[in-house]
PDB file of C-alpha atoms in Angstrom:
ATOM      1  CA  MET A 275     -13.971 -54.111  72.518  1.00 41.00           C
ATOM      2  CA  PRO A 276     -14.067 -51.212  70.005  1.00 49.00           C
ATOM      3  CA  GLY A 277     -15.609 -52.259  66.741  1.00 62.00           C
ATOM      4  CA  THR A 278     -17.510 -55.208  68.186  1.00 81.00           C
ATOM      5  CA  LEU A 279     -20.762 -55.771  66.332  1.00 87.00           C
ATOM      6  CA  SER A 280     -24.051 -55.149  68.052  1.00 89.00           C
ATOM      7  CA  PRO A 281     -26.459 -58.115  68.131  1.00 91.00           C
ATOM      8  CA  PRO A 282     -28.577 -56.743  65.221  1.00 91.00           C
ATOM      9  CA  ASP A 283     -25.458 -56.001  63.139  1.00 92.00           C
ATOM     10  CA  LEU A 284     -24.142 -59.499  63.850  1.00 94.00           C
ATOM     11  CA  ALA A 285     -27.468 -60.991  62.752  1.00 95.00           C
ATOM     12  CA  ASN A 286     -27.361 -58.852  59.597  1.00 95.00           C
ATOM     13  CA  ALA A 287     -23.802 -59.961  58.861  1.00 95.00           C
ATOM     14  CA  VAL A 288     -24.455 -63.670  59.399  1.00 96.00           C
ATOM     15  CA  THR A 289     -27.617 -63.681  57.279  1.00 97.00           C
ATOM     16  CA  SER A 290     -25.649 -62.064  54.440  1.00 97.00           C
ATOM     17  CA  PHE A 291     -24.346 -65.589  53.849  1.00 97.00           C
ATOM     18  CA  CYS A 292     -27.914 -66.503  52.845  1.00 97.00           C
ATOM     19  CA  THR A 293     -27.600 -64.154  49.867  1.00 97.00           C
ATOM     20  CA  ILE A 294     -24.172 -65.517  48.971  1.00 97.00           C
ATOM     21  CA  GLY A 295     -25.535 -69.064  49.269  1.00 97.00           C
ATOM     22  CA  ALA A 296     -28.605 -68.252  47.157  1.00 97.00           C
ATOM     23  CA  GLY A 297     -26.329 -66.931  44.423  1.00 97.00           C
ATOM     24  CA  ALA A 298     -24.046 -69.953  44.524  1.00 97.00           C
ATOM     25  CA  THR A 299     -27.042 -72.325  44.550  1.00 97.00           C
ATOM     26  CA  THR A 300     -28.854 -70.696  41.633  1.00 96.00           C
ATOM     27  CA  LEU A 301     -25.602 -70.561  39.653  1.00 95.00           C
ATOM     28  CA  ALA A 302     -25.074 -74.275  40.235  1.00 95.00           C
ATOM     29  CA  PHE A 303     -28.693 -75.150  39.458  1.00 94.00           C
ATOM     30  CA  GLY A 304     -28.717 -72.913  36.383  1.00 87.00           C
ATOM     31  CA  HIS A 305     -25.666 -74.746  35.063  1.00 85.00           C
ATOM     32  CA  TRP A 306     -26.079 -78.349  36.219  1.00 89.00           C
ATOM     33  CA  VAL A 307     -29.830 -78.963  36.650  1.00 91.00           C
ATOM     34  CA  SER A 308     -30.559 -77.397  33.294  1.00 88.00           C
ATOM     35  CA  ARG A 309     -28.609 -74.783  31.421  1.00 90.00           C
ATOM     36  CA  HIS A 310     -30.530 -71.540  31.672  1.00 94.00           C
ATOM     37  CA  PRO A 311     -29.922 -68.739  29.135  1.00 95.00           C
ATOM     38  CA  ALA A 312     -26.777 -66.688  29.696  1.00 95.00           C
ATOM     39  CA  ARG A 313     -28.795 -63.645  30.773  1.00 96.00           C
ATOM     40  CA  TRP A 314     -30.256 -65.637  33.656  1.00 97.00           C
ATOM     41  CA  ARG A 315     -26.891 -67.102  34.650  1.00 96.00           C
ATOM     42  CA  PHE A 316     -25.525 -63.557  34.749  1.00 97.00           C
ATOM     43  CA  ALA A 317     -28.390 -62.600  37.069  1.00 97.00           C
ATOM     44  CA  TYR A 318     -27.574 -65.577  39.323  1.00 97.00           C
ATOM     45  CA  PHE A 319     -23.932 -64.487  39.395  1.00 97.00           C
ATOM     46  CA  CYS A 320     -25.092 -61.020  40.462  1.00 97.00           C
ATOM     47  CA  ILE A 321     -26.986 -62.606  43.386  1.00 97.00           C
ATOM     48  CA  PHE A 322     -23.727 -64.146  44.574  1.00 97.00           C
ATOM     49  CA  LEU A 323     -21.840 -60.919  43.882  1.00 97.00           C
ATOM     50  CA  THR A 324     -24.207 -58.719  45.862  1.00 96.00           C
ATOM     51  CA  GLY A 325     -23.897 -60.953  48.909  1.00 96.00           C
ATOM     52  CA  LEU A 326     -20.208 -60.088  49.255  1.00 97.00           C
ATOM     53  CA  PRO A 327     -20.520 -56.311  49.826  1.00 96.00           C
ATOM     54  CA  THR A 328     -23.647 -56.987  51.892  1.00 95.00           C
ATOM     55  CA  LEU A 329     -21.475 -59.059  54.218  1.00 95.00           C
ATOM     56  CA  GLY A 330     -18.775 -56.380  54.101  1.00 94.00           C
ATOM     57  CA  TRP A 331     -21.222 -53.583  54.888  1.00 93.00           C
ATOM     58  CA  HIS A 332     -22.830 -55.324  57.856  1.00 92.00           C
ATOM     59  CA  GLY A 333     -19.640 -56.988  59.077  1.00 91.00           C
ATOM     60  CA  TRP A 334     -17.220 -54.074  58.811  1.00 90.00           C
ATOM     61  CA  GLY A 335     -18.847 -51.038  57.244  1.00 86.00           C
ATOM     62  CA  THR A 336     -21.277 -50.270  60.071  1.00 81.00           C
ATOM     63  CA  VAL A 337     -18.428 -49.907  62.606  1.00 77.00           C
ATOM     64  CA  ALA A 338     -15.851 -48.325  60.280  1.00 68.00           C
ATOM     65  CA  ASP A 339     -14.650 -44.752  59.931  1.00 74.00           C
ATOM     66  CA  ASP A 340     -16.563 -42.369  57.682  1.00 73.00           C
ATOM     67  CA  TRP A 341     -14.665 -43.070  54.428  1.00 76.00           C
ATOM     68  CA  THR A 342     -14.740 -46.862  54.747  1.00 86.00           C
ATOM     69  CA  HIS A 343     -18.310 -46.743  56.034  1.00 83.00           C
ATOM     70  CA  GLU A 344     -19.539 -44.889  52.948  1.00 87.00           C
ATOM     71  CA  THR A 345     -17.500 -47.088  50.582  1.00 91.00           C
ATOM     72  CA  TRP A 346     -19.143 -50.230  51.940  1.00 93.00           C
ATOM     73  CA  ARG A 347     -22.579 -48.588  51.822  1.00 90.00           C
ATOM     74  CA  VAL A 348     -22.214 -47.632  48.159  1.00 94.00           C
ATOM     75  CA  ALA A 349     -20.852 -51.088  47.309  1.00 95.00           C
ATOM     76  CA  ASP A 350     -23.739 -52.803  49.107  1.00 94.00           C
ATOM     77  CA  VAL A 351     -26.592 -50.815  47.571  1.00 94.00           C
ATOM     78  CA  GLY A 352     -24.790 -50.482  44.223  1.00 95.00           C
ATOM     79  CA  SER A 353     -24.422 -54.245  43.871  1.00 96.00           C
ATOM     80  CA  ASN A 354     -28.135 -54.630  44.621  1.00 96.00           C
ATOM     81  CA  LEU A 355     -28.892 -52.136  41.855  1.00 97.00           C
ATOM     82  CA  LEU A 356     -26.731 -54.186  39.491  1.00 97.00           C
ATOM     83  CA  LEU A 357     -28.682 -57.308  40.453  1.00 97.00           C
ATOM     84  CA  ALA A 358     -32.019 -55.572  39.877  1.00 97.00           C
ATOM     85  CA  TRP A 359     -30.836 -54.393  36.442  1.00 98.00           C
ATOM     86  CA  ALA A 360     -29.640 -57.894  35.531  1.00 98.00           C
ATOM     87  CA  VAL A 361     -32.955 -59.507  36.529  1.00 98.00           C
ATOM     88  CA  GLN A 362     -34.897 -56.898  34.551  1.00 98.00           C
ATOM     89  CA  LEU A 363     -32.903 -57.727  31.422  1.00 98.00           C
ATOM     90  CA  ALA A 364     -33.265 -61.470  32.009  1.00 98.00           C
ATOM     91  CA  VAL A 365     -37.054 -61.143  32.271  1.00 97.00           C
ATOM     92  CA  ALA A 366     -37.297 -58.748  29.318  1.00 97.00           C
ATOM     93  CA  GLY A 367     -35.155 -61.064  27.186  1.00 97.00           C
ATOM     94  CA  ASP A 368     -37.640 -63.883  27.762  1.00 96.00           C
ATOM     95  CA  PHE A 369     -40.805 -61.993  26.836  1.00 96.00           C
ATOM     96  CA  TYR A 370     -40.107 -58.775  24.938  1.00 97.00           C
ATOM     97  CA  ARG A 371     -38.702 -57.639  21.601  1.00 96.00           C
ATOM     98  CA  PRO A 372     -34.960 -56.868  21.299  1.00 97.00           C
ATOM     99  CA  ALA A 373     -35.650 -53.161  20.708  1.00 98.00           C
ATOM    100  CA  PHE A 374     -37.538 -52.940  24.008  1.00 97.00           C
ATOM    101  CA  VAL A 375     -34.773 -54.833  25.806  1.00 97.00           C
ATOM    102  CA  ARG A 376     -32.181 -52.366  24.506  1.00 97.00           C
ATOM    103  CA  ARG A 377     -34.249 -49.373  25.638  1.00 98.00           C
ATOM    104  CA  LEU A 378     -34.758 -50.959  29.034  1.00 98.00           C
ATOM    105  CA  ALA A 379     -31.058 -51.745  29.366  1.00 98.00           C
ATOM    106  CA  ILE A 380     -30.104 -48.139  28.617  1.00 98.00           C
ATOM    107  CA  GLY A 381     -32.869 -46.416  30.577  1.00 98.00           C
ATOM    108  CA  SER A 382     -32.651 -48.613  33.659  1.00 97.00           C
ATOM    109  CA  GLY A 383     -28.865 -48.655  33.485  1.00 97.00           C
ATOM    110  CA  LEU A 384     -28.651 -44.863  33.448  1.00 98.00           C
ATOM    111  CA  LEU A 385     -31.145 -44.583  36.320  1.00 97.00           C
ATOM    112  CA  ASN A 386     -29.184 -47.020  38.463  1.00 97.00           C
ATOM    113  CA  LEU A 387     -25.866 -45.364  37.641  1.00 97.00           C
ATOM    114  CA  ALA A 388     -27.406 -42.028  38.625  1.00 97.00           C
ATOM    115  CA  ALA A 389     -28.498 -43.552  41.946  1.00 95.00           C
ATOM    116  CA  ILE A 390     -24.958 -44.794  42.581  1.00 96.00           C
ATOM    117  CA  GLY A 391     -23.603 -41.351  41.704  1.00 96.00           C
ATOM    118  CA  TRP A 392     -26.075 -39.782  44.124  1.00 94.00           C
ATOM    119  CA  MET A 393     -24.902 -42.132  46.896  1.00 93.00           C
ATOM    120  CA  VAL A 394     -21.293 -41.165  46.211  1.00 93.00           C
ATOM    121  CA  ARG A 395     -22.334 -37.520  46.460  1.00 91.00           C
ATOM    122  CA  GLU A 396     -24.067 -38.248  49.770  1.00 88.00           C
ATOM    123  CA  GLY A 397     -20.877 -39.807  51.092  1.00 85.00           C
ATOM    124  CA  ILE A 398     -18.676 -36.908  49.980  1.00 85.00           C
ATOM    125  CA  THR A 399     -20.976 -34.190  51.326  1.00 84.00           C
ATOM    126  CA  ALA A 400     -22.022 -36.179  54.429  1.00 78.00           C
ATOM    127  CA  THR A 401     -25.656 -35.252  53.758  1.00 81.00           C
ATOM    128  CA  LYS A 402     -28.189 -38.058  53.603  1.00 79.00           C
ATOM    129  CA  VAL A 403     -31.946 -37.672  53.738  1.00 81.00           C
ATOM    130  CA  HIS A 404     -34.658 -40.277  53.406  1.00 72.00           C
ATOM    131  CA  TRP A 405     -36.380 -40.117  50.024  1.00 75.00           C
ATOM    132  CA  ILE A 406     -39.117 -42.279  51.557  1.00 78.00           C
ATOM    133  CA  PRO A 407     -39.254 -41.363  55.284  1.00 76.00           C
ATOM    134  CA  LEU A 408     -40.991 -43.725  57.701  1.00 73.00           C
ATOM    135  CA  GLY A 409     -40.399 -41.889  60.950  1.00 71.00           C
ATOM    136  CA  GLU A 410     -38.663 -43.626  63.835  1.00 67.00           C
ATOM    137  CA  PHE A 411     -39.136 -46.998  62.139  1.00 63.00           C
ATOM    138  CA  GLY A 412     -36.687 -46.136  59.370  1.00 67.00           C
ATOM    139  CA  GLY A 413     -37.014 -45.193  55.731  1.00 71.00           C
ATOM    140  CA  PHE A 414     -35.286 -45.410  52.367  1.00 80.00           C
ATOM    141  CA  TYR A 415     -32.434 -43.321  51.026  1.00 80.00           C
ATOM    142  CA  ALA A 416     -31.923 -42.516  47.331  1.00 83.00           C
ATOM    143  CA  GLY A 417     -30.272 -45.778  46.262  1.00 87.00           C
ATOM    144  CA  GLU A 418     -32.770 -47.854  48.199  1.00 90.00           C
ATOM    145  CA  ALA A 419     -35.697 -45.912  46.719  1.00 91.00           C
ATOM    146  CA  VAL A 420     -34.423 -46.573  43.187  1.00 94.00           C
ATOM    147  CA  LEU A 421     -33.942 -50.231  44.111  1.00 92.00           C
ATOM    148  CA  ILE A 422     -37.591 -50.434  45.159  1.00 91.00           C
ATOM    149  CA  PHE A 423     -38.598 -48.843  41.852  1.00 93.00           C
ATOM    150  CA  ASP A 424     -36.458 -51.435  40.028  1.00 95.00           C
ATOM    151  CA  ALA A 425     -38.186 -54.251  41.873  1.00 93.00           C
ATOM    152  CA  PHE A 426     -41.649 -53.004  40.931  1.00 94.00           C
ATOM    153  CA  VAL A 427     -40.539 -52.645  37.306  1.00 96.00           C
ATOM    154  CA  THR A 428     -39.439 -56.298  37.358  1.00 96.00           C
ATOM    155  CA  VAL A 429     -42.769 -57.402  38.822  1.00 95.00           C
ATOM    156  CA  GLY A 430     -44.540 -55.313  36.184  1.00 96.00           C
ATOM    157  CA  LEU A 431     -42.550 -56.969  33.398  1.00 97.00           C
ATOM    158  CA  PHE A 432     -43.608 -60.394  34.642  1.00 96.00           C
ATOM    159  CA  TYR A 433     -47.283 -59.584  35.073  1.00 96.00           C
ATOM    160  CA  ALA A 434     -47.538 -57.719  31.768  1.00 97.00           C
ATOM    161  CA  ALA A 435     -46.436 -60.993  30.136  1.00 96.00           C
ATOM    162  CA  ARG A 436     -48.554 -63.195  32.424  1.00 95.00           C
ATOM    163  CA  ALA A 437     -50.677 -64.565  29.561  1.00 94.00           C
ATOM    164  CA  ARG A 438     -47.512 -66.045  28.013  1.00 92.00           C
ATOM    165  CA  ILE A 439     -46.462 -67.786  31.237  1.00 95.00           C
ATOM    166  CA  ALA A 440     -47.404 -71.451  31.449  1.00 92.00           C
ATOM    167  CA  PRO A 441     -50.263 -71.955  33.950  1.00 94.00           C
ATOM    168  CA  ALA A 442     -48.208 -74.591  35.762  1.00 94.00           C
ATOM    169  CA  ALA A 443     -45.526 -71.991  36.554  1.00 95.00           C
ATOM    170  CA  ARG A 444     -47.829 -69.188  37.681  1.00 96.00           C
ATOM    171  CA  PRO A 445     -48.160 -70.341  41.327  1.00 97.00           C
ATOM    172  CA  LEU A 446     -44.403 -69.960  41.686  1.00 97.00           C
ATOM    173  CA  LEU A 447     -44.636 -66.448  40.252  1.00 96.00           C
ATOM    174  CA  TYR A 448     -47.266 -65.634  42.866  1.00 97.00           C
ATOM    175  CA  ALA A 449     -45.013 -67.088  45.580  1.00 97.00           C
ATOM    176  CA  VAL A 450     -42.111 -64.905  44.417  1.00 96.00           C
ATOM    177  CA  THR A 451     -44.418 -61.875  44.494  1.00 96.00           C
ATOM    178  CA  VAL A 452     -45.613 -62.606  48.034  1.00 96.00           C
ATOM    179  CA  LEU A 453     -42.055 -63.124  49.261  1.00 95.00           C
ATOM    180  CA  PHE A 454     -41.040 -59.863  47.604  1.00 93.00           C
ATOM    181  CA  LEU A 455     -43.853 -57.991  49.368  1.00 93.00           C
ATOM    182  CA  VAL A 456     -42.991 -59.562  52.731  1.00 94.00           C
ATOM    183  CA  GLY A 457     -39.337 -58.699  52.193  1.00 91.00           C
ATOM    184  CA  PHE A 458     -40.272 -55.149  51.241  1.00 87.00           C
ATOM    185  CA  GLY A 459     -42.131 -54.790  54.510  1.00 87.00           C
ATOM    186  CA  LEU A 460     -39.176 -56.112  56.505  1.00 89.00           C
ATOM    187  CA  ALA A 461     -36.725 -53.879  54.647  1.00 86.00           C
ATOM    188  CA  THR A 462     -38.604 -50.731  55.669  1.00 83.00           C
ATOM    189  CA  ALA A 463     -37.092 -51.010  59.154  1.00 85.00           C
ATOM    190  CA  ASP A 464     -33.667 -49.686  60.073  1.00 83.00           C
ATOM    191  CA  GLY A 465     -30.948 -52.291  60.470  1.00 85.00           C
ATOM    192  CA  ASP A 466     -31.082 -52.222  64.280  1.00 88.00           C
ATOM    193  CA  VAL A 467     -34.849 -52.745  64.686  1.00 91.00           C
ATOM    194  CA  VAL A 468     -35.654 -55.926  66.641  1.00 93.00           C
ATOM    195  CA  ILE A 469     -39.230 -56.907  67.487  1.00 93.00           C
ATOM    196  CA  GLY A 470     -40.236 -59.508  70.031  1.00 90.00           C
ATOM    197  CA  ARG A 471     -36.642 -60.191  71.099  1.00 88.00           C
ATOM    198  CA  VAL A 472     -35.737 -62.458  68.169  1.00 90.00           C
ATOM    199  CA  VAL A 473     -37.207 -60.813  65.040  1.00 92.00           C
ATOM    200  CA  SER A 474     -34.290 -58.808  63.696  1.00 94.00           C
ATOM    201  CA  MET A 475     -36.114 -57.134  60.822  1.00 94.00           C
ATOM    202  CA  HIS A 476     -33.233 -56.493  58.423  1.00 94.00           C
ATOM    203  CA  ALA A 477     -31.639 -59.880  59.062  1.00 96.00           C
ATOM    204  CA  LEU A 478     -34.962 -61.573  58.373  1.00 96.00           C
ATOM    205  CA  TRP A 479     -35.201 -59.563  55.141  1.00 95.00           C
ATOM    206  CA  HIS A 480     -31.922 -61.202  54.042  1.00 96.00           C
ATOM    207  CA  VAL A 481     -33.418 -64.638  54.699  1.00 97.00           C
ATOM    208  CA  VAL A 482     -36.749 -63.922  52.993  1.00 96.00           C
ATOM    209  CA  GLY A 483     -34.983 -62.300  50.039  1.00 95.00           C
ATOM    210  CA  SER A 484     -32.777 -65.351  49.608  1.00 97.00           C
ATOM    211  CA  PHE A 485     -35.795 -67.656  49.540  1.00 97.00           C
ATOM    212  CA  ALA A 486     -37.460 -65.334  47.021  1.00 96.00           C
ATOM    213  CA  LEU A 487     -34.428 -65.653  44.737  1.00 96.00           C
ATOM    214  CA  LEU A 488     -34.485 -69.454  45.042  1.00 97.00           C
ATOM    215  CA  PHE A 489     -38.196 -69.418  44.182  1.00 97.00           C
ATOM    216  CA  LEU A 490     -37.348 -67.198  41.219  1.00 97.00           C
ATOM    217  CA  TRP A 491     -34.941 -69.853  39.948  1.00 97.00           C
ATOM    218  CA  ALA A 492     -37.602 -72.562  40.421  1.00 97.00           C
ATOM    219  CA  PHE A 493     -40.177 -70.450  38.580  1.00 97.00           C
ATOM    220  CA  THR A 494     -37.784 -69.843  35.692  1.00 96.00           C
ATOM    221  CA  GLU A 495     -36.795 -73.516  35.555  1.00 96.00           C
ATOM    222  CA  LEU A 496     -40.389 -74.768  35.462  1.00 95.00           C
ATOM    223  CA  ARG A 497     -41.445 -72.145  32.936  1.00 95.00           C
ATOM    224  CA  LEU A 498     -38.551 -72.869  30.576  1.00 93.00           C
ATOM    225  CA  ARG A 499     -39.079 -76.615  30.896  1.00 93.00           C
ATOM    226  CA  VAL A 500     -42.793 -76.381  30.076  1.00 92.00           C
ATOM    227  CA  GLU A 501     -42.050 -74.102  27.128  1.00 87.00           C
ATOM    228  CA  ALA A 502     -39.451 -76.567  25.830  1.00 85.00           C
ATOM    229  CA  GLU A 503     -41.911 -79.468  26.092  1.00 85.00           C
ATOM    230  CA  GLN A 504     -44.679 -77.546  24.323  1.00 80.00           C
ATOM    231  CA  GLY A 505     -42.362 -76.373  21.564  1.00 64.00           C
ATOM    232  CA  PRO A 506     -42.629 -73.183  19.494  1.00 58.00           C
TER     233      PRO A 506
END
């Protein structure tokens, strides 16, 4: 049947629900378990939001015509860039001065908007090249390369403020970091790479990324709770 998903694309589409579920779960936890600051609840909403175009891209975009294909691609990567920006601001708001947060919001926001604009240009001109080529295994295009940069900025923000993080919460920070690195390794592969019959690399990245986001909520919850108990 024309348009039927390949097994890897089907795996990628189904595991997109992990991202949607992680967003819905962290939103619920951030509201009902304990009310996290609004900047964090916005980040949790962005997790949920990014799962929707991820599902659209893998479920329909990969087998669509050129125009719809590129629209889904930009929506998928663009929503991930929005999520990365939101998490950066949530972290910065916890540890850094308002002036720094404003500069980060503007600088990172402009960079991510430029990446989205570049992806739109790629779609219009039908010219895409890997900014980070990895040969036959895959590689990263412009938007994905900026997303990786965003992720390392977020990790840097956390570790630069490590001395201010309660010791009890640090193991969860390390767990988030390890999951991020594992996910980064999985994400280097193209969406159709399957190893050992059952290891669909991109689909597994969706699963690992979702667990990383749940660990991020747990880390934030424990850290905020310890800080509240210790007082100013």
